[in-house]
Tab-separated table of C-alpha atoms and ligand atoms in Angstrom:
chain	number	residue	atom	x	y	z
A	1	MET	CA	0.064	-0.066	-0.017
A	2	ALA	CA	1.413	3.439	-0.967
A	3	VAL	CA	1.306	6.364	1.355
A	4	GLY	CA	-1.982	8.248	1.079
A	5	GLU	CA	-4.189	5.313	-0.079
A	6	VAL	CA	-6.365	2.663	1.223
A	7	ILE	CA	-6.886	-0.835	-0.230
A	8	VAL	CA	-10.392	-2.152	-0.498
A	9	ARG	CA	-11.513	-5.548	-1.768
A	10	ALA	CA	-13.741	-5.247	-4.774
A	11	ASP	CA	-16.851	-7.055	-3.229
A	12	ARG	CA	-16.584	-4.850	-0.136
A	13	LEU	CA	-16.225	-1.675	-2.289
A	14	ALA	CA	-19.496	-2.656	-4.173
A	15	ASP	CA	-21.321	-3.300	-1.011
A	16	PHE	CA	-20.367	0.037	0.298
A	17	VAL	CA	-21.262	1.944	-2.775
A	18	LYS	CA	-24.553	0.028	-3.039
A	19	ALA	CA	-25.421	1.033	0.504
A	20	ILE	CA	-24.700	4.718	-0.300
A	21	CYS	CA	-27.034	4.755	-3.237
A	22	GLU	CA	-29.745	2.790	-1.383
A	23	ARG	CA	-29.588	5.310	1.562
A	24	ASP	CA	-29.843	8.060	-1.080
A	25	GLY	CA	-33.092	6.612	-2.254
A	26	SER	CA	-32.211	4.259	-5.136
A	27	ASP	CA	-34.008	0.874	-5.167
A	28	PRO	CA	-31.784	-2.113	-4.542
A	29	ALA	CA	-31.634	-3.103	-8.235
A	30	GLU	CA	-30.487	0.352	-9.219
A	31	ALA	CA	-28.067	0.634	-6.429
A	32	ALA	CA	-26.481	-2.737	-7.390
A	33	LEU	CA	-26.112	-1.765	-11.094
A	34	VAL	CA	-24.447	1.622	-10.135
A	35	ALA	CA	-22.132	-0.193	-7.707
A	36	GLU	CA	-21.184	-2.969	-10.067
A	37	ASN	CA	-20.548	-0.607	-12.989
A	38	LEU	CA	-18.338	1.765	-11.040
A	39	VAL	CA	-16.268	-1.031	-9.244
A	40	LEU	CA	-15.682	-2.798	-12.543
A	41	ALA	CA	-14.193	0.427	-13.824
A	42	ASN	CA	-11.780	0.435	-10.960
A	43	LEU	CA	-11.009	-3.119	-11.457
A	44	PHE	CA	-10.252	-2.407	-15.111
A	45	GLY	CA	-7.875	0.359	-14.083
A	46	HIS	CA	-10.084	3.285	-15.201
A	47	ASP	CA	-10.294	4.957	-11.794
A	48	SER	CA	-11.414	8.212	-13.398
A	49	HIS	CA	-14.812	6.383	-14.062
A	50	GLY	CA	-14.870	4.315	-10.852
A	51	VAL	CA	-16.312	4.818	-7.355
A	52	GLY	CA	-14.699	8.317	-7.158
A	53	MET	CA	-17.667	9.422	-9.224
A	54	ILE	CA	-20.111	8.690	-6.338
A	55	PRO	CA	-19.805	12.153	-4.517
A	56	ARG	CA	-20.824	13.825	-7.772
A	57	TYR	CA	-23.624	11.341	-8.563
A	58	ILE	CA	-25.266	11.928	-5.085
A	59	GLU	CA	-24.766	15.703	-5.454
A	60	ASN	CA	-26.591	15.375	-8.763
A	61	THR	CA	-29.448	13.172	-7.419
A	62	ARG	CA	-29.956	15.855	-4.603
A	63	ALA	CA	-29.841	18.608	-7.046
A	64	GLY	CA	-32.409	17.024	-9.370
A	65	ASN	CA	-29.820	16.425	-12.170
A	66	CYS	CA	-30.076	12.776	-11.845
A	67	HIS	CA	-33.486	11.114	-11.393
A	68	ARG	CA	-33.270	8.159	-9.053
A	69	ASN	CA	-35.225	4.883	-10.089
A	70	GLY	CA	-35.837	6.372	-13.594
A	71	HIS	CA	-36.106	4.210	-16.629
A	72	ALA	CA	-35.568	4.504	-20.420
A	73	THR	CA	-38.379	4.900	-22.859
A	74	ILE	CA	-38.539	4.452	-26.569
A	75	VAL	CA	-39.893	7.905	-27.842
A	76	LEU	CA	-39.511	7.229	-31.636
A	77	ASP	CA	-39.888	3.701	-33.173
A	78	HIS	CA	-38.960	2.929	-36.691
A	79	GLY	CA	-38.282	-0.878	-36.191
A	80	PRO	CA	-34.490	-1.148	-36.438
A	81	VAL	CA	-34.016	2.629	-35.863
A	82	ILE	CA	-35.093	3.781	-32.395
A	83	THR	CA	-34.784	6.901	-30.275
A	84	VAL	CA	-34.621	6.295	-26.527
A	85	ASP	CA	-34.957	8.916	-23.844
A	86	GLY	CA	-32.816	8.131	-20.697
A	87	ASN	CA	-35.217	10.687	-18.800
A	88	LYS	CA	-32.166	11.797	-16.886
A	89	GLY	CA	-32.079	8.590	-14.968
A	90	TYR	CA	-28.838	6.849	-13.817
A	91	GLY	CA	-26.771	6.021	-16.855
A	92	GLN	CA	-26.056	2.615	-15.361
A	93	VAL	CA	-29.786	1.774	-15.539
A	94	VAL	CA	-30.935	3.698	-18.628
A	95	ALA	CA	-28.040	2.861	-21.001
A	96	ARG	CA	-28.396	-0.801	-20.088
A	97	GLU	CA	-32.067	-0.726	-20.882
A	98	ALA	CA	-31.431	1.025	-24.287
A	99	MET	CA	-28.784	-1.591	-25.182
A	100	GLN	CA	-31.277	-4.364	-24.362
A	101	PHE	CA	-33.809	-2.777	-26.697
A	102	GLY	CA	-30.972	-2.476	-29.355
A	103	ILE	CA	-29.961	-6.201	-28.904
A	104	GLU	CA	-33.591	-7.394	-29.315
A	105	ARG	CA	-34.094	-5.248	-32.429
A	106	ALA	CA	-30.858	-6.293	-33.912
A	107	ARG	CA	-31.753	-10.022	-33.349
A	108	GLU	CA	-34.949	-9.360	-35.379
A	109	HIS	CA	-33.721	-6.938	-38.116
A	110	GLY	CA	-29.896	-7.757	-38.272
A	111	VAL	CA	-29.045	-4.249	-37.176
A	112	CYS	CA	-30.330	-1.648	-34.830
A	113	VAL	CA	-29.459	2.039	-34.567
A	114	VAL	CA	-30.202	3.328	-31.052
A	115	GLY	CA	-30.066	7.067	-30.526
A	116	LEU	CA	-30.014	7.376	-26.693
A	117	ARG	CA	-30.336	10.819	-25.246
A	118	ASN	CA	-30.811	12.675	-22.014
A	119	CYS	CA	-28.879	10.276	-19.622
A	120	HIS	CA	-27.022	11.065	-16.475
A	121	HIS	CA	-23.403	9.872	-16.700
A	122	ILE	CA	-23.172	6.478	-18.416
A	123	GLY	CA	-19.690	5.808	-17.181
A	124	ARG	CA	-17.346	3.446	-19.094
A	125	ILE	CA	-18.776	3.135	-22.580
A	126	GLY	CA	-17.056	-0.303	-22.812
A	127	ALA	CA	-19.686	-1.606	-20.433
A	128	TRP	CA	-22.390	-1.051	-23.161
A	129	GLY	CA	-20.181	-2.650	-25.784
A	130	GLU	CA	-19.540	-5.600	-23.489
A	131	GLN	CA	-23.412	-6.057	-22.896
A	132	CYS	CA	-23.888	-6.217	-26.624
A	133	ALA	CA	-20.896	-8.647	-27.171
A	134	ASP	CA	-22.171	-10.860	-24.359
A	135	ALA	CA	-25.317	-11.185	-26.475
A	136	GLY	CA	-23.204	-12.049	-29.542
A	137	MET	CA	-23.536	-8.497	-31.129
A	138	ILE	CA	-20.942	-6.246	-32.632
A	139	SER	CA	-21.419	-2.675	-31.664
A	140	THR	CA	-20.118	0.840	-32.105
A	141	HIS	CA	-20.829	3.843	-29.833
A	142	TYR	CA	-20.362	7.517	-30.278
A	143	VAL	CA	-20.873	9.596	-27.097
A	144	ASN	CA	-21.092	13.281	-26.278
A	145	VAL	CA	-21.271	15.202	-22.999
A	146	HIS	CA	-22.838	18.346	-21.792
A	147	GLY	CA	-24.330	19.881	-18.785
A	148	HIS	CA	-21.134	21.437	-17.526
A	149	LYS	CA	-18.225	23.585	-18.824
A	150	SER	CA	-16.080	22.822	-22.044
A	151	LEU	CA	-12.830	20.941	-21.484
A	152	VAL	CA	-11.239	19.942	-24.785
A	153	ALA	CA	-9.979	22.134	-27.555
A	154	PRO	CA	-10.735	21.370	-31.159
A	155	PHE	CA	-7.695	20.567	-33.323
A	156	GLY	CA	-5.809	23.898	-33.735
A	157	GLY	CA	-8.084	25.762	-31.270
A	158	ALA	CA	-6.940	27.769	-28.298
A	159	GLU	CA	-10.233	27.472	-26.487
A	160	PRO	CA	-12.272	24.348	-25.408
A	161	ARG	CA	-15.331	23.670	-27.333
A	162	PHE	CA	-16.507	20.154	-26.130
A	163	THR	CA	-15.543	17.464	-23.670
A	164	THR	CA	-13.879	14.102	-23.648
A	165	ASN	CA	-16.443	12.619	-26.139
A	166	PRO	CA	-15.666	8.837	-25.923
A	167	TYR	CA	-15.803	6.285	-28.767
A	168	CYS	CA	-16.183	2.570	-28.491
A	169	CYS	CA	-16.214	-0.556	-30.793
A	170	THR	CA	-16.686	-4.058	-29.429
A	171	ILE	CA	-16.313	-7.453	-31.222
A	172	PRO	CA	-17.764	-10.461	-29.361
A	173	GLY	CA	-15.256	-13.368	-28.831
A	174	PRO	CA	-15.932	-16.978	-29.641
A	175	PRO	CA	-17.955	-18.925	-27.008
A	176	GLY	CA	-16.038	-18.818	-23.802
A	177	GLY	CA	-13.532	-16.481	-25.265
A	178	GLU	CA	-12.676	-12.835	-24.750
A	179	HIS	CA	-14.191	-9.855	-26.515
A	180	ILE	CA	-12.236	-7.105	-28.282
A	181	VAL	CA	-13.182	-3.855	-26.559
A	182	LEU	CA	-11.801	-0.614	-27.972
A	183	ASP	CA	-12.999	2.108	-25.621
A	184	PHE	CA	-11.385	5.544	-25.174
A	185	ALA	CA	-11.920	9.253	-24.705
A	186	THR	CA	-11.130	11.324	-27.742
A	187	SER	CA	-9.103	13.714	-25.480
A	188	GLN	CA	-5.374	13.146	-24.741
A	189	VAL	CA	-6.119	12.503	-21.250
A	190	ALA	CA	-9.189	11.971	-18.936
A	191	MET	CA	-10.147	14.999	-16.676
A	192	GLY	CA	-9.966	12.767	-13.643
A	193	LYS	CA	-6.105	12.214	-14.408
A	194	VAL	CA	-5.693	15.967	-14.528
A	195	ARG	CA	-7.332	16.328	-11.245
A	196	VAL	CA	-5.069	13.685	-9.647
A	197	ALA	CA	-1.921	15.489	-10.976
A	198	TYR	CA	-3.388	18.833	-9.656
A	199	ASN	CA	-4.059	17.324	-6.165
A	200	LYS	CA	-0.511	15.981	-6.085
A	201	ARG	CA	1.021	19.227	-7.346
A	202	GLU	CA	2.631	17.200	-10.212
A	203	ALA	CA	3.460	18.418	-13.692
A	204	MET	CA	1.805	16.428	-16.491
A	205	GLU	CA	3.558	15.023	-19.550
A	206	ALA	CA	4.096	17.450	-22.448
A	207	GLY	CA	1.583	17.372	-25.285
A	208	LEU	CA	-1.534	16.998	-23.208
A	209	LEU	CA	-2.582	20.488	-22.211
A	210	ILE	CA	-2.707	24.033	-23.378
A	211	ASP	CA	-2.957	27.302	-21.326
A	212	HIS	CA	-5.603	29.952	-21.890
A	213	GLU	CA	-3.495	31.571	-24.678
A	214	GLY	CA	-3.217	28.237	-26.453
A	215	ASN	CA	0.408	27.627	-25.580
A	216	PRO	CA	1.544	24.160	-24.591
A	217	THR	CA	1.883	23.615	-20.822
A	218	THR	CA	2.430	20.764	-18.307
A	219	ASP	CA	0.685	22.577	-15.489
A	220	PRO	CA	-2.586	20.793	-14.529
A	221	GLY	CA	-3.702	24.031	-12.695
A	222	VAL	CA	-4.936	25.428	-16.046
A	223	MET	CA	-7.988	23.181	-15.786
A	224	TRP	CA	-8.675	23.994	-12.040
A	225	GLY	CA	-9.158	26.865	-9.701
A	226	ASN	CA	-10.524	30.141	-10.750
A	227	GLY	CA	-9.005	30.424	-14.203
A	228	PRO	CA	-8.081	31.663	-16.683
A	229	PHE	CA	-8.660	28.137	-18.111
A	230	GLY	CA	-6.776	26.260	-20.637
A	231	ALA	CA	-7.816	23.070	-22.301
A	232	ILE	CA	-7.004	19.419	-22.813
A	233	LEU	CA	-5.919	18.622	-26.385
A	234	PRO	CA	-7.718	16.023	-28.568
A	235	PHE	CA	-5.732	12.725	-29.042
A	236	GLY	CA	-4.152	12.077	-32.432
A	237	LEU	CA	-3.992	15.668	-33.770
A	238	HIS	CA	-6.499	16.300	-36.570
A	239	LYS	CA	-7.751	12.683	-36.635
A	240	GLY	CA	-8.743	12.411	-33.009
A	241	GLY	CA	-9.975	15.976	-33.125
A	242	GLY	CA	-12.141	15.055	-36.117
A	243	LEU	CA	-13.591	11.984	-34.307
A	244	ALA	CA	-14.396	14.191	-31.247
A	245	VAL	CA	-16.501	16.475	-33.576
A	246	ILE	CA	-18.262	13.499	-35.256
A	247	CYS	CA	-19.039	12.087	-31.603
A	248	ASP	CA	-20.756	15.427	-30.647
A	249	ILE	CA	-22.865	15.539	-33.921
A	250	LEU	CA	-23.858	11.877	-33.961
A	251	ALA	CA	-24.595	11.454	-30.239
A	252	GLY	CA	-25.846	15.032	-29.722
A	253	ALA	CA	-27.523	16.514	-32.693
A	254	LEU	CA	-28.786	13.371	-34.381
A	255	THR	CA	-30.440	11.895	-31.185
A	256	GLY	CA	-32.073	15.244	-30.227
A	257	GLY	CA	-29.987	15.230	-27.076
A	258	LEU	CA	-28.083	18.194	-28.394
A	259	THR	CA	-24.427	19.013	-28.854
A	260	HIS	CA	-22.037	20.551	-26.334
A	261	SER	CA	-22.603	24.194	-27.175
A	262	PRO	CA	-23.838	27.541	-25.499
A	263	LYS	CA	-27.306	26.084	-25.632
A	264	THR	CA	-26.427	23.167	-23.328
A	265	ILE	CA	-23.294	24.374	-21.322
A	266	LYS	CA	-24.162	25.002	-17.675
A	267	ALA	CA	-21.186	27.082	-16.355
A	268	ASN	CA	-20.300	26.268	-12.654
A	269	SER	CA	-22.593	23.155	-12.780
A	270	GLY	CA	-21.622	19.587	-11.707
A	271	ASP	CA	-24.330	18.170	-14.010
A	272	ILE	CA	-23.333	15.527	-16.481
A	273	VAL	CA	-25.483	14.734	-19.457
A	274	ASN	CA	-24.532	11.981	-21.878
A	275	ASN	CA	-26.020	11.158	-25.269
A	276	MET	CA	-24.958	8.114	-27.338
A	277	LEU	CA	-25.468	6.761	-30.822
A	278	SER	CA	-25.053	3.059	-30.851
A	279	ILE	CA	-25.148	0.801	-33.923
A	280	VAL	CA	-25.744	-2.888	-32.875
A	281	ILE	CA	-25.014	-5.475	-35.618
A	282	ASP	CA	-25.897	-9.239	-35.579
A	283	PRO	CA	-22.974	-10.906	-37.250
A	284	ALA	CA	-25.126	-13.911	-38.055
A	285	LYS	CA	-26.914	-11.843	-40.679
A	286	LEU	CA	-23.886	-10.847	-42.702
A	287	GLY	CA	-22.108	-12.696	-45.520
A	288	GLY	CA	-19.215	-13.692	-43.411
A	289	SER	CA	-21.399	-15.366	-40.791
A	290	GLU	CA	-19.716	-18.778	-41.427
A	291	VAL	CA	-16.131	-17.612	-41.350
A	292	TRP	CA	-16.006	-14.261	-39.561
A	293	GLN	CA	-15.319	-15.584	-36.068
A	294	GLN	CA	-12.486	-17.967	-37.137
A	295	ASP	CA	-11.065	-15.304	-39.498
A	296	THR	CA	-11.160	-12.803	-36.604
A	297	GLN	CA	-9.329	-15.163	-34.276
A	298	ASP	CA	-6.739	-15.952	-37.022
A	299	PHE	CA	-6.231	-12.256	-37.533
A	300	ILE	CA	-5.834	-11.456	-33.844
A	301	ALA	CA	-3.219	-14.279	-33.601
A	302	TRP	CA	-1.388	-12.738	-36.481
A	303	VAL	CA	-1.517	-9.323	-35.029
A	304	LYS	CA	-0.185	-10.485	-31.677
A	305	SER	CA	2.563	-12.512	-33.215
A	306	SER	CA	4.293	-9.169	-34.122
A	307	ARG	CA	7.691	-8.956	-32.349
A	308	PRO	CA	7.387	-6.396	-29.631
A	309	GLN	CA	9.332	-3.183	-29.781
A	310	PRO	CA	12.313	-2.869	-27.386
A	311	GLY	CA	10.876	-2.167	-23.885
A	312	VAL	CA	7.391	-3.586	-24.768
A	313	GLU	CA	6.511	-6.806	-23.198
A	314	ALA	CA	3.826	-8.065	-25.545
A	315	VAL	CA	1.491	-6.868	-28.221
A	316	LEU	CA	-1.992	-6.603	-26.888
A	317	VAL	CA	-5.365	-6.202	-28.430
A	318	PRO	CA	-8.000	-3.779	-27.103
A	319	GLY	CA	-9.593	-5.091	-23.957
A	320	GLU	CA	-6.549	-7.124	-22.863
A	321	PRO	CA	-4.935	-4.515	-20.648
A	322	GLU	CA	-8.156	-4.146	-18.668
A	323	ARG	CA	-8.591	-7.823	-18.181
A	324	MET	CA	-4.926	-8.111	-16.876
A	325	ARG	CA	-5.524	-5.240	-14.474
A	326	ARG	CA	-8.841	-6.879	-13.240
A	327	ALA	CA	-7.014	-10.036	-12.474
A	328	GLN	CA	-4.401	-8.089	-10.412
A	329	ARG	CA	-6.877	-6.012	-8.540
A	330	LEU	CA	-9.292	-8.902	-7.754
A	331	GLY	CA	-6.277	-10.461	-6.111
A	332	LYS	CA	-4.641	-7.487	-4.380
A	333	GLY	CA	-7.675	-5.271	-3.800
A	334	ILE	CA	-8.425	-1.768	-5.247
A	335	ALA	CA	-6.119	1.200	-4.171
A	336	ILE	CA	-8.073	4.297	-3.524
A	337	ASP	CA	-6.259	7.624	-2.778
A	338	ASP	CA	-6.995	9.248	0.528
A	339	THR	CA	-8.691	12.304	-1.130
A	340	THR	CA	-11.204	10.037	-3.015
A	341	TRP	CA	-11.709	7.804	0.031
A	342	ASN	CA	-12.428	10.837	2.295
A	343	GLN	CA	-14.926	12.271	-0.305
A	344	LEU	CA	-16.639	8.896	-0.552
A	345	SER	CA	-16.827	8.596	3.296
A	346	ASP	CA	-18.212	12.140	3.575
A	347	THR	CA	-20.876	11.271	1.004
A	348	ALA	CA	-21.769	8.080	2.925
A	349	ARG	CA	-22.239	10.204	6.083
A	350	LEU	CA	-24.294	12.742	4.160
A	351	VAL	CA	-26.811	10.031	3.150
A	352	GLY	CA	-26.953	8.728	6.848
A	353	LEU	CA	-24.456	5.893	7.154
A	354	THR	CA	-22.535	5.873	10.473
A	355	ASP	CA	-18.816	5.462	10.691
A	356	ALA	CA	-19.461	2.011	12.199
A	357	GLU	CA	-21.585	1.049	9.128
A	358	ILE	CA	-18.802	2.380	6.860
A	359	ARG	CA	-16.215	0.337	8.499
A	360	ALA	CA	-18.376	-2.788	8.522
A	361	LEU	CA	-19.264	-2.477	4.895
A	362	SER	CA	-15.968	-1.450	3.418
A	363	GLY	CA	-13.612	-3.204	5.688
A	364	VAL	CA	-11.531	-0.057	5.872
B	401	LIG	P1	-7.290	4.690	-22.458
B	401	LIG	O1	-6.538	5.972	-22.925
B	401	LIG	O2	-6.754	3.975	-21.248
B	401	LIG	O3	-7.604	3.698	-23.646
B	401	LIG	C1	-8.288	2.510	-23.438
B	401	LIG	C2	-8.388	1.694	-24.709
B	401	LIG	O4	-7.159	1.481	-25.266
B	401	LIG	C3	-8.984	0.300	-24.268
B	401	LIG	O5	-9.704	-0.138	-25.336
B	401	LIG	C4	-7.698	-0.440	-24.081
B	401	LIG	O6	-7.955	-1.866	-24.041
B	401	LIG	C5	-6.849	0.017	-25.105
B	401	LIG	N1	-5.419	-0.125	-24.812
B	401	LIG	C6	-4.708	0.524	-23.806
B	401	LIG	N2	-3.428	0.151	-23.874
B	401	LIG	C7	-3.313	-0.782	-24.845
B	401	LIG	C8	-2.182	-1.515	-25.380
B	401	LIG	N3	-1.028	-1.471	-24.803
B	401	LIG	N4	-2.468	-2.395	-26.453
B	401	LIG	C9	-3.670	-2.483	-26.990
B	401	LIG	N5	-4.747	-1.686	-26.486
B	401	LIG	C10	-4.518	-0.892	-25.576
B	401	LIG	O7	-8.822	5.072	-22.057
B	401	LIG	P2	-9.357	6.666	-21.716
B	401	LIG	O8	-9.294	7.457	-22.960
B	401	LIG	O9	-8.617	7.169	-20.566
B	401	LIG	O10	-10.877	6.347	-21.311
B	401	LIG	C11	-11.133	5.691	-20.121
B	401	LIG	C12	-12.595	5.392	-19.899
B	401	LIG	O11	-13.244	6.617	-19.694
B	401	LIG	C13	-13.216	4.645	-21.045
B	401	LIG	O12	-13.885	3.522	-20.612
B	401	LIG	C14	-14.244	5.706	-21.612
B	401	LIG	O13	-15.504	5.193	-22.136
B	401	LIG	C15	-14.572	6.545	-20.420
B	401	LIG	N6	-15.067	7.828	-20.662
B	401	LIG	C16	-16.426	8.053	-20.395
B	401	LIG	C17	-16.937	9.292	-20.680
B	401	LIG	C18	-18.397	9.677	-20.448
B	401	LIG	O14	-18.857	10.832	-20.759
B	401	LIG	N7	-19.176	8.732	-20.017
B	401	LIG	C19	-16.127	10.412	-21.229
B	401	LIG	C20	-14.755	10.024	-21.381
B	401	LIG	C21	-14.286	8.758	-21.120
């Protein structure tokens, strides 16, 4: 255990988070979905989308930005093309329901385009790809975010114009095998990672941030405090910057959930609104249905057979690093920094858990 952190077992952490959500008014099923989703993000090593989100979620339920025990509804039905409203419910509930609609329709029609709008934070987008892949479906997901201030500059821009707009594509593995899960933010770095560096007073790597004049900086302080604010750069120069723009249009404008723009930005708000355009494809309905799975496995073996570069242990495919981290963290427990743990404990007290209950649930 490093100085300034606690180690918590994944199952205890899930019990603790579930108890916080239940005390806050979520029904047991919703509380369990939120807890499982966030703890899995920690297990996969994406702490920026793990249990550290809980204080903000509870602030948002109390402020009316996230509606407890809400459900998704189909508001426009064209068979294989549906628009689903998340009704500002917990993303962990409504995105799951929307993907279930998409899977059922894709089974019937071969494909389903799901325009999901108006959700509270839907967390790791890979979770929704994995849900589709568990049902044997290929899926691709474009996501945008609004409800709070802009964070990420467009390619060449000195001012932020959108946020970390994630993209995901998931390919189901063979029966009993592993899925390919490509799932990333289109920004160089997640905002949570900038916050950690800022809290530790550490400089960040070059090439991630710009200051308010558009000049490169390694100072995470340009994203925090009272400003003037800089921005996070998009990944991959004009290519990542272009994908971020596409995500905002497909997920925001096309679904009716709206893009990140002066119409939807709420300065000084902790709200999080996610919209997502998902395309769910049944591989059994395409011409390669007989060969595609074997061909995919052969291709992956070919890709992984590349001799690693000096200093690289092995060539991995998307999804593998997360599974390796999950194996480690299931064994060793999840390390949570003191700042996050204190915030989580304060939130637990706010919803009425006693210190004795916190200790009994978390084991910390
Ligand atoms: P990241 O930069 O860690 O990239 C993760 C992806 O790259 C995964 O698919 C992973 O398997 C793959 N990968 C990483 N190392 C690899 C290697 N050595 N070889 C092969 N593949 C490798 O992810 P990120 O951009 O920090 O995003 C983290 C999470 O945050 C994602 O789950 C994303 O969906 C989520 N997110 C959500 C929102 C939201 O609004 N809900 C916004 C931004 C990000």
